Amino acid sequence: MGTPVRSLRHASAAPELSIDLAAVGANTRKFVSLARGEVMAVVKADGFGHGLGDVARTAVANGATWIGVTSLAEGVLVRESGVDVPVLSWLNPVDVDVHTAVRYGIDLSVPSLEHLAAVEHGPVRVHLQLDTGLARDGAAPETWLALMSAARKAEIAGKVSVVGVMGHLPCADTPGANAPGRRALLRGAEMARQAGLRPSVRHLAATSAALTDPSAHLDVVRIGAGLVGIDPSGTTRLHSALRYTAPVVQVRRVAAGTGVGYGHTYVADRATTLALLPVGYADGLPRAASGRAEVWLAGRRRKVAGLVSMDQVVVDVGDDAVAQGDEAVVFGPGDEGEPTVRDWAEWAGTIPHEIVTGIGPRVRRNVR
Ligand SMILES: *Cc1c(COP(=O)(O)O)cnc(C)c1O
């Protein structure tokens, strides 16, 4: 079957990730209204793939009063995006550049005596970080008492100003599982007071606990996933901000028995039409979703045929009419039946967070 090249009227010229900041704004307002205290917008990993500066500015414009990031370098990007609320960076090596933190007005977490000792010139604003159950970042509970007295000495010496005490919950998606972490943090904050410290904020909860456990809210909730429409607790409908499209770049008719893609993991069981999309695992379509994944094309969901390649996928459209330049929707909010980020995560055996933070750099971003 010959396939004429149709007019490109309805076409998108290149793969594109469209980012709806109004959705981020609406999600932010939801957390601001439900939080018992303040909201820290977590914009690590390029704002969960939605644009660090755009998400930070949108969140602050909609009521967030803190920004949280992982690395100091991300904190600098937040400042350079024009945000002037307090910014906290919570995962840095011992030799983190404290001068940069002070110059840009970025708070640092302190998870160990070694991190504290590395602060030679201050004062830098710090949040003492307690491991409240992940055995990951944060001070081991048995080191906390020593960290408190050292922090008090460093404060008196003018090297640090202790503004916060923080923890993180290990099992917040499980109802009723937060009590040990909450108790640990409250006890840790009390020990800080007994050491003479006067942290103004205690913070523990991220998206799941913010949505399901007001007793864990304390003074600030740190919201990342929820801002971009991901609810790991499965309790709340948030607004998805992404729509990922790609143009059909080639269409071919193939005979029954044709093997598709590397390894011929898909073999057409009838004569069919195949549409080629120029997006692959380098562009964030997980290869592990091969065999289950679908895209929206020509009015309905269609199976991705064969393995997801690095740069391309093939879509089986049966006997339906599809032309070069037609737009496929990889995922979107789901309102019109298109796959969602959550669908892709399920097909790949992962969580939505990994999908949104994995869209490759060559996908054009279009911020709305
Ligand atoms: C990523 C992160 C958050 C945000 O978690 P979400 O579940 O995405 O809201 C909060 N706190 C810490 C320490 C984090 O690393």
Tab-separated table of C-alpha atoms and ligand atoms in Angstrom:
chain	number	residue	atom	x	y	z
A	1	MET	CA	0.000	0.000	0.000
A	2	GLY	CA	1.447	3.330	-0.993
A	3	THR	CA	1.267	5.914	1.749
A	4	PRO	CA	0.972	9.473	0.533
A	5	VAL	CA	2.752	12.161	2.506
A	6	ARG	CA	-0.093	14.138	3.951
A	7	SER	CA	-0.143	17.795	4.735
A	8	LEU	CA	1.518	18.547	8.054
A	9	ARG	CA	-1.377	20.688	9.257
A	10	HIS	CA	-2.052	18.631	12.364
A	11	ALA	CA	1.491	17.570	12.846
A	12	SER	CA	3.992	18.208	15.567
A	13	ALA	CA	7.365	18.483	13.898
A	14	ALA	CA	9.406	16.851	16.638
A	15	PRO	CA	8.945	14.971	19.883
A	16	GLU	CA	7.748	17.415	22.471
A	17	LEU	CA	7.094	17.473	26.191
A	18	SER	CA	4.425	20.006	26.983
A	19	ILE	CA	4.443	21.197	30.604
A	20	ASP	CA	1.321	22.724	32.112
A	21	LEU	CA	2.395	25.018	34.940
A	22	ALA	CA	-1.249	25.754	35.805
A	23	ALA	CA	-1.480	22.122	36.949
A	24	VAL	CA	1.594	22.617	39.172
A	25	GLY	CA	-0.022	25.744	40.566
A	26	ALA	CA	-3.290	23.952	41.334
A	27	ASN	CA	-1.450	21.090	43.031
A	28	THR	CA	0.574	23.552	45.093
A	29	ARG	CA	-2.581	25.320	46.301
A	30	LYS	CA	-4.061	21.985	47.315
A	31	PHE	CA	-1.069	21.202	49.552
A	32	VAL	CA	-0.974	24.750	50.926
A	33	SER	CA	-4.615	24.435	51.949
A	34	LEU	CA	-4.312	21.000	53.552
A	35	ALA	CA	-0.959	21.474	55.325
A	36	ARG	CA	-1.081	22.271	59.030
A	37	GLY	CA	2.109	24.284	58.642
A	38	GLU	CA	4.046	25.555	55.645
A	39	VAL	CA	4.832	23.924	52.294
A	40	MET	CA	8.347	23.362	51.003
A	41	ALA	CA	8.305	22.772	47.238
A	42	VAL	CA	10.863	20.088	46.377
A	43	VAL	CA	12.312	20.800	42.936
A	44	LYS	CA	15.220	18.340	42.826
A	45	ALA	CA	16.036	16.482	39.585
A	46	ASP	CA	15.021	19.415	37.406
A	47	GLY	CA	11.750	19.845	39.229
A	48	PHE	CA	10.918	16.142	38.770
A	49	GLY	CA	11.579	16.641	35.065
A	50	HIS	CA	9.191	19.597	34.804
A	51	GLY	CA	11.832	22.364	34.924
A	52	LEU	CA	13.483	23.382	38.194
A	53	GLY	CA	13.075	27.137	37.866
A	54	ASP	CA	9.558	26.972	36.418
A	55	VAL	CA	8.307	24.655	39.156
A	56	ALA	CA	10.021	26.685	41.891
A	57	ARG	CA	8.572	30.004	40.717
A	58	THR	CA	5.120	28.503	40.172
A	59	ALA	CA	5.088	26.891	43.602
A	60	VAL	CA	6.130	30.106	45.350
A	61	ALA	CA	3.545	32.101	43.392
A	62	ASN	CA	0.922	29.663	44.675
A	63	GLY	CA	1.810	29.706	48.341
A	64	ALA	CA	4.892	27.560	48.948
A	65	THR	CA	7.198	29.343	51.399
A	66	TRP	CA	10.262	27.099	51.156
A	67	ILE	CA	12.159	25.380	48.331
A	68	GLY	CA	13.925	22.048	48.842
A	69	VAL	CA	16.618	20.508	46.654
A	70	THR	CA	19.127	17.698	46.918
A	71	SER	CA	22.447	19.282	45.941
A	72	LEU	CA	23.869	22.726	46.573
A	73	ALA	CA	24.253	23.174	42.794
A	74	GLU	CA	20.478	22.769	42.445
A	75	GLY	CA	20.008	25.370	45.171
A	76	VAL	CA	22.119	27.831	43.204
A	77	LEU	CA	19.911	27.212	40.152
A	78	VAL	CA	16.846	27.963	42.284
A	79	ARG	CA	18.346	31.279	43.373
A	80	GLU	CA	19.331	32.106	39.797
A	81	SER	CA	15.720	31.494	38.758
A	82	GLY	CA	14.774	34.455	40.917
A	83	VAL	CA	13.205	32.752	43.941
A	84	ASP	CA	13.816	34.508	47.259
A	85	VAL	CA	12.146	32.253	49.865
A	86	PRO	CA	14.360	30.038	52.084
A	87	VAL	CA	16.059	27.223	50.148
A	88	LEU	CA	17.311	23.990	51.734
A	89	SER	CA	19.813	21.563	50.180
A	90	TRP	CA	19.935	18.231	52.003
A	91	LEU	CA	22.447	15.898	50.409
A	92	ASN	CA	26.023	17.059	50.029
A	93	PRO	CA	29.536	15.720	50.522
A	94	VAL	CA	31.458	16.726	53.627
A	95	ASP	CA	33.550	19.201	51.629
A	96	VAL	CA	30.512	21.028	50.231
A	97	ASP	CA	31.341	24.624	49.324
A	98	VAL	CA	29.950	26.423	52.362
A	99	HIS	CA	30.903	29.822	50.935
A	100	THR	CA	28.569	29.245	48.017
A	101	ALA	CA	25.800	28.267	50.427
A	102	VAL	CA	26.275	31.469	52.411
A	103	ARG	CA	26.650	33.665	49.326
A	104	TYR	CA	23.434	32.334	47.780
A	105	GLY	CA	21.579	32.126	51.058
A	106	ILE	CA	21.047	28.368	50.939
A	107	ASP	CA	20.429	26.309	54.074
A	108	LEU	CA	22.353	23.039	54.363
A	109	SER	CA	21.394	19.852	56.125
A	110	VAL	CA	23.893	18.517	58.651
A	111	PRO	CA	23.727	14.722	58.931
A	112	SER	CA	26.986	14.052	60.770
A	113	LEU	CA	29.722	15.439	63.018
A	114	GLU	CA	32.034	15.400	59.996
A	115	HIS	CA	29.678	17.653	58.036
A	116	LEU	CA	29.409	19.992	61.008
A	117	ALA	CA	33.173	20.119	61.509
A	118	ALA	CA	33.656	21.056	57.846
A	119	VAL	CA	31.794	24.339	58.402
A	120	GLU	CA	34.812	26.487	59.199
A	121	HIS	CA	33.436	29.924	58.510
A	122	GLY	CA	29.885	30.907	59.073
A	123	PRO	CA	27.352	31.474	59.943
A	124	VAL	CA	25.576	29.065	57.622
A	125	ARG	CA	21.962	28.183	58.299
A	126	VAL	CA	21.612	24.454	58.933
A	127	HIS	CA	18.928	21.816	59.434
A	128	LEU	CA	20.089	18.957	61.623
A	129	GLN	CA	19.104	15.778	59.842
A	130	LEU	CA	18.138	12.654	61.763
A	131	ASP	CA	17.736	9.240	60.161
A	132	THR	CA	14.144	8.438	61.136
A	133	GLY	CA	14.062	4.960	59.680
A	134	LEU	CA	15.616	4.556	56.236
A	135	ALA	CA	19.211	3.779	57.188
A	136	ARG	CA	20.069	6.174	54.385
A	137	ASP	CA	20.814	9.875	54.703
A	138	GLY	CA	20.659	11.527	58.128
A	139	ALA	CA	22.472	10.950	61.404
A	140	ALA	CA	22.267	7.511	62.974
A	141	PRO	CA	20.186	7.843	66.187
A	142	GLU	CA	23.103	6.799	68.407
A	143	THR	CA	25.152	9.771	67.113
A	144	TRP	CA	22.388	12.350	67.631
A	145	LEU	CA	23.234	13.414	71.171
A	146	ALA	CA	26.857	14.137	70.250
A	147	LEU	CA	25.726	15.991	67.123
A	148	MET	CA	23.402	18.190	69.231
A	149	SER	CA	26.081	19.299	71.641
A	150	ALA	CA	28.600	19.889	68.830
A	151	ALA	CA	25.976	21.913	66.948
A	152	ARG	CA	25.334	24.049	70.012
A	153	LYS	CA	29.084	24.722	70.355
A	154	ALA	CA	29.332	25.597	66.648
A	155	GLU	CA	26.371	27.927	67.043
A	156	ILE	CA	27.962	29.708	69.997
A	157	ALA	CA	31.175	30.008	67.945
A	158	GLY	CA	29.160	31.717	65.177
A	159	LYS	CA	29.739	29.008	62.591
A	160	VAL	CA	26.181	27.762	62.207
A	161	SER	CA	22.669	28.889	62.924
A	162	VAL	CA	20.415	25.910	63.562
A	163	VAL	CA	17.056	26.710	61.956
A	164	GLY	CA	15.592	23.228	61.495
A	165	VAL	CA	15.454	19.586	62.496
A	166	MET	CA	14.455	17.160	59.762
A	167	GLY	CA	13.727	13.493	59.146
A	168	HIS	CA	12.183	11.427	56.361
A	169	LEU	CA	9.598	8.621	56.574
A	170	PRO	CA	10.433	5.147	55.258
A	171	CYS	CA	6.955	3.676	54.700
A	172	ALA	CA	4.655	6.669	54.230
A	173	ASP	CA	2.644	4.941	51.470
A	174	THR	CA	1.526	2.350	54.041
A	175	PRO	CA	-1.371	3.514	56.234
A	176	GLY	CA	-0.469	3.758	59.901
A	177	ALA	CA	3.250	3.195	59.438
A	178	ASN	CA	4.525	6.659	60.390
A	179	ALA	CA	4.392	6.521	64.193
A	180	PRO	CA	7.986	5.307	64.807
A	181	GLY	CA	9.463	7.939	62.486
A	182	ARG	CA	7.331	10.703	63.966
A	183	ARG	CA	8.267	9.723	67.523
A	184	ALA	CA	11.943	9.631	66.572
A	185	LEU	CA	11.834	13.098	65.059
A	186	LEU	CA	9.913	14.644	67.964
A	187	ARG	CA	12.357	13.072	70.407
A	188	GLY	CA	15.270	14.342	68.302
A	189	ALA	CA	13.827	17.866	68.258
A	190	GLU	CA	13.354	17.747	72.031
A	191	MET	CA	16.983	16.704	72.470
A	192	ALA	CA	17.988	19.694	70.334
A	193	ARG	CA	16.069	21.994	72.691
A	194	GLN	CA	17.675	20.394	75.705
A	195	ALA	CA	21.066	21.080	74.140
A	196	GLY	CA	20.122	24.758	73.984
A	197	LEU	CA	19.282	24.875	70.271
A	198	ARG	CA	16.156	26.700	69.079
A	199	PRO	CA	15.261	25.322	65.636
A	200	SER	CA	12.166	27.104	64.325
A	201	VAL	CA	10.998	24.293	61.998
A	202	ARG	CA	10.656	20.543	62.362
A	203	HIS	CA	9.915	18.719	59.117
A	204	LEU	CA	9.275	15.093	58.269
A	205	ALA	CA	6.437	14.529	55.809
A	206	ALA	CA	6.636	14.329	51.999
A	207	THR	CA	3.726	13.900	49.576
A	208	SER	CA	2.222	10.672	50.938
A	209	ALA	CA	2.213	11.672	54.592
A	210	ALA	CA	1.029	15.172	53.712
A	211	LEU	CA	-2.015	13.620	52.016
A	212	THR	CA	-2.793	10.889	54.525
A	213	ASP	CA	-1.339	11.682	57.952
A	214	PRO	CA	-1.853	15.188	59.411
A	215	SER	CA	-0.119	14.076	62.622
A	216	ALA	CA	3.143	13.972	60.636
A	217	HIS	CA	2.811	17.460	59.140
A	218	LEU	CA	4.640	19.288	61.967
A	219	ASP	CA	5.878	22.737	60.850
A	220	VAL	CA	6.704	22.168	57.169
A	221	VAL	CA	5.758	19.463	54.662
A	222	ARG	CA	8.199	18.804	51.802
A	223	ILE	CA	6.258	18.191	48.577
A	224	GLY	CA	7.876	16.976	45.370
A	225	ALA	CA	5.861	14.311	43.557
A	226	GLY	CA	2.536	15.854	44.535
A	227	LEU	CA	3.402	19.161	42.894
A	228	VAL	CA	3.691	17.430	39.535
A	229	GLY	CA	0.550	15.362	39.974
A	230	ILE	CA	1.939	12.116	41.379
A	231	ASP	CA	0.152	10.685	44.429
A	232	PRO	CA	2.129	7.716	45.782
A	233	SER	CA	-0.540	7.121	48.457
A	234	GLY	CA	-3.236	6.435	45.857
A	235	THR	CA	-5.787	8.490	47.804
A	236	THR	CA	-6.039	11.793	45.988
A	237	ARG	CA	-6.629	13.029	42.469
A	238	LEU	CA	-3.964	15.566	41.543
A	239	HIS	CA	-3.370	17.365	38.259
A	240	SER	CA	-0.909	15.815	35.842
A	241	ALA	CA	1.189	18.468	34.119
A	242	LEU	CA	2.806	16.534	31.242
A	243	ARG	CA	1.753	15.749	27.713
A	244	TYR	CA	4.369	13.921	25.643
A	245	THR	CA	3.847	13.741	21.888
A	246	ALA	CA	5.799	12.449	18.915
A	247	PRO	CA	5.154	12.610	15.173
A	248	VAL	CA	4.819	9.580	12.945
A	249	VAL	CA	7.916	9.698	10.755
A	250	GLN	CA	7.290	6.661	8.590
A	251	VAL	CA	4.373	4.345	7.764
A	252	ARG	CA	4.580	0.933	6.137
A	253	ARG	CA	2.303	-1.921	5.275
A	254	VAL	CA	3.754	-5.344	6.147
A	255	ALA	CA	2.687	-8.904	5.473
A	256	ALA	CA	1.545	-11.436	8.061
A	257	GLY	CA	4.581	-13.061	9.647
A	258	THR	CA	6.776	-9.962	9.570
A	259	GLY	CA	9.099	-9.706	12.591
A	260	VAL	CA	9.381	-6.228	14.091
A	261	GLY	CA	12.435	-4.703	15.750
A	262	TYR	CA	15.481	-6.232	17.435
A	263	GLY	CA	15.120	-9.925	18.149
A	264	HIS	CA	11.745	-10.107	16.402
A	265	THR	CA	9.985	-10.193	19.758
A	266	TYR	CA	6.849	-9.110	17.891
A	267	VAL	CA	5.651	-10.873	14.767
A	268	ALA	CA	2.638	-9.512	12.882
A	269	ASP	CA	-0.075	-12.180	12.953
A	270	ARG	CA	-1.844	-10.576	9.983
A	271	ALA	CA	-1.117	-8.029	7.309
A	272	THR	CA	-0.926	-4.718	9.153
A	273	THR	CA	0.263	-1.135	9.085
A	274	LEU	CA	3.233	-0.054	11.197
A	275	ALA	CA	3.888	3.540	12.235
A	276	LEU	CA	7.349	4.648	13.349
A	277	LEU	CA	7.848	7.188	16.168
A	278	PRO	CA	11.261	8.846	16.729
A	279	VAL	CA	11.344	8.332	20.506
A	280	GLY	CA	12.987	5.531	22.451
A	281	TYR	CA	14.540	4.722	25.762
A	282	ALA	CA	17.018	7.599	25.411
A	283	ASP	CA	13.931	9.803	25.407
A	284	GLY	CA	12.418	8.253	28.501
A	285	LEU	CA	10.297	5.396	27.142
A	286	PRO	CA	11.491	2.566	29.393
A	287	ARG	CA	12.686	-0.491	27.477
A	288	ALA	CA	11.239	-2.610	30.275
A	289	ALA	CA	7.762	-1.550	29.093
A	290	SER	CA	8.299	-3.411	25.795
A	291	GLY	CA	5.517	-5.898	25.098
A	292	ARG	CA	2.956	-4.015	27.210
A	293	ALA	CA	3.302	-0.350	26.265
A	294	GLU	CA	0.724	1.557	24.257
A	295	VAL	CA	0.484	5.021	22.734
A	296	TRP	CA	-2.504	7.037	21.562
A	297	LEU	CA	-2.607	7.367	17.776
A	298	ALA	CA	-5.391	7.951	15.256
A	299	GLY	CA	-8.172	8.025	17.822
A	300	ARG	CA	-7.301	5.092	20.046
A	301	ARG	CA	-4.652	3.268	22.009
A	302	ARG	CA	-2.233	1.192	19.943
A	303	LYS	CA	0.313	-1.442	20.930
A	304	VAL	CA	3.995	-0.676	20.729
A	305	ALA	CA	5.271	-3.533	18.546
A	306	GLY	CA	8.494	-5.199	19.644
A	307	LEU	CA	11.260	-3.791	21.789
A	308	VAL	CA	11.604	-0.114	22.582
A	309	SER	CA	14.851	0.899	20.866
A	310	MET	CA	17.155	3.701	21.953
A	311	ASP	CA	15.713	6.187	19.454
A	312	GLN	CA	12.496	4.736	18.110
A	313	VAL	CA	9.424	2.621	18.611
A	314	VAL	CA	7.114	0.927	16.117
A	315	VAL	CA	3.353	1.097	16.619
A	316	ASP	CA	0.903	-1.436	15.159
A	317	VAL	CA	-2.149	0.408	13.824
A	318	GLY	CA	-3.837	-2.538	12.076
A	319	ASP	CA	-5.838	-1.478	9.025
A	320	ASP	CA	-6.455	2.067	10.195
A	321	ALA	CA	-5.333	5.105	8.274
A	322	VAL	CA	-2.248	6.762	9.691
A	323	ALA	CA	0.038	9.162	7.862
A	324	GLN	CA	3.455	10.662	8.285
A	325	GLY	CA	3.187	13.728	10.459
A	326	ASP	CA	0.266	12.435	12.504
A	327	GLU	CA	0.763	13.075	16.186
A	328	ALA	CA	1.009	10.217	18.669
A	329	VAL	CA	0.526	10.852	22.378
A	330	VAL	CA	3.016	8.835	24.434
A	331	PHE	CA	1.329	9.945	27.629
A	332	GLY	CA	-0.846	12.738	28.916
A	333	PRO	CA	-3.264	13.468	31.756
A	334	GLY	CA	-5.464	10.619	30.483
A	335	ASP	CA	-8.642	12.646	30.002
A	336	GLU	CA	-9.100	11.545	26.401
A	337	GLY	CA	-8.067	7.938	26.855
A	338	GLU	CA	-4.370	8.409	26.184
A	339	PRO	CA	-1.888	6.501	28.356
A	340	THR	CA	-0.722	8.199	31.530
A	341	VAL	CA	2.610	8.392	33.323
A	342	ARG	CA	1.195	5.871	35.786
A	343	ASP	CA	0.402	3.452	32.911
A	344	TRP	CA	3.991	3.657	31.655
A	345	ALA	CA	5.285	3.104	35.178
A	346	GLU	CA	3.129	-0.010	35.564
A	347	TRP	CA	4.187	-1.372	32.174
A	348	ALA	CA	7.833	-0.895	33.140
A	349	GLY	CA	7.476	-2.222	36.685
A	350	THR	CA	8.473	1.096	38.254
A	351	ILE	CA	6.972	4.215	39.839
A	352	PRO	CA	5.775	7.382	38.093
A	353	HIS	CA	8.668	9.345	39.624
A	354	GLU	CA	11.144	7.389	37.496
A	355	ILE	CA	9.175	8.075	34.309
A	356	VAL	CA	8.906	11.855	34.787
A	357	THR	CA	12.549	12.273	35.796
A	358	GLY	CA	13.767	10.115	32.908
A	359	ILE	CA	12.660	12.070	29.827
A	360	GLY	CA	15.843	12.603	27.825
A	361	PRO	CA	17.343	15.994	26.997
A	362	ARG	CA	16.687	15.889	23.254
A	363	VAL	CA	12.922	16.014	23.763
A	364	ARG	CA	11.887	19.623	23.192
A	365	ARG	CA	10.182	21.241	26.188
A	366	ASN	CA	7.199	23.489	25.667
A	367	VAL	CA	6.174	25.264	28.861
A	368	ARG	CA	2.586	26.496	29.016
B	1	LIG	C1	12.462	13.754	47.390
B	1	LIG	C2	12.291	14.118	48.806
B	1	LIG	C3	11.094	14.696	49.258
B	1	LIG	C4	9.881	14.847	48.370
B	1	LIG	O1	9.221	13.599	48.362
B	1	LIG	P1	7.881	13.383	47.529
B	1	LIG	O2	7.370	12.078	47.989
B	1	LIG	O3	8.293	13.397	46.105
B	1	LIG	O4	6.985	14.511	47.874
B	1	LIG	C5	11.021	15.104	50.564
B	1	LIG	N1	12.058	14.934	51.402
B	1	LIG	C6	13.219	14.363	51.017
B	1	LIG	C7	14.322	14.211	52.003
B	1	LIG	C8	13.367	13.915	49.720
B	1	LIG	O5	14.510	13.342	49.328
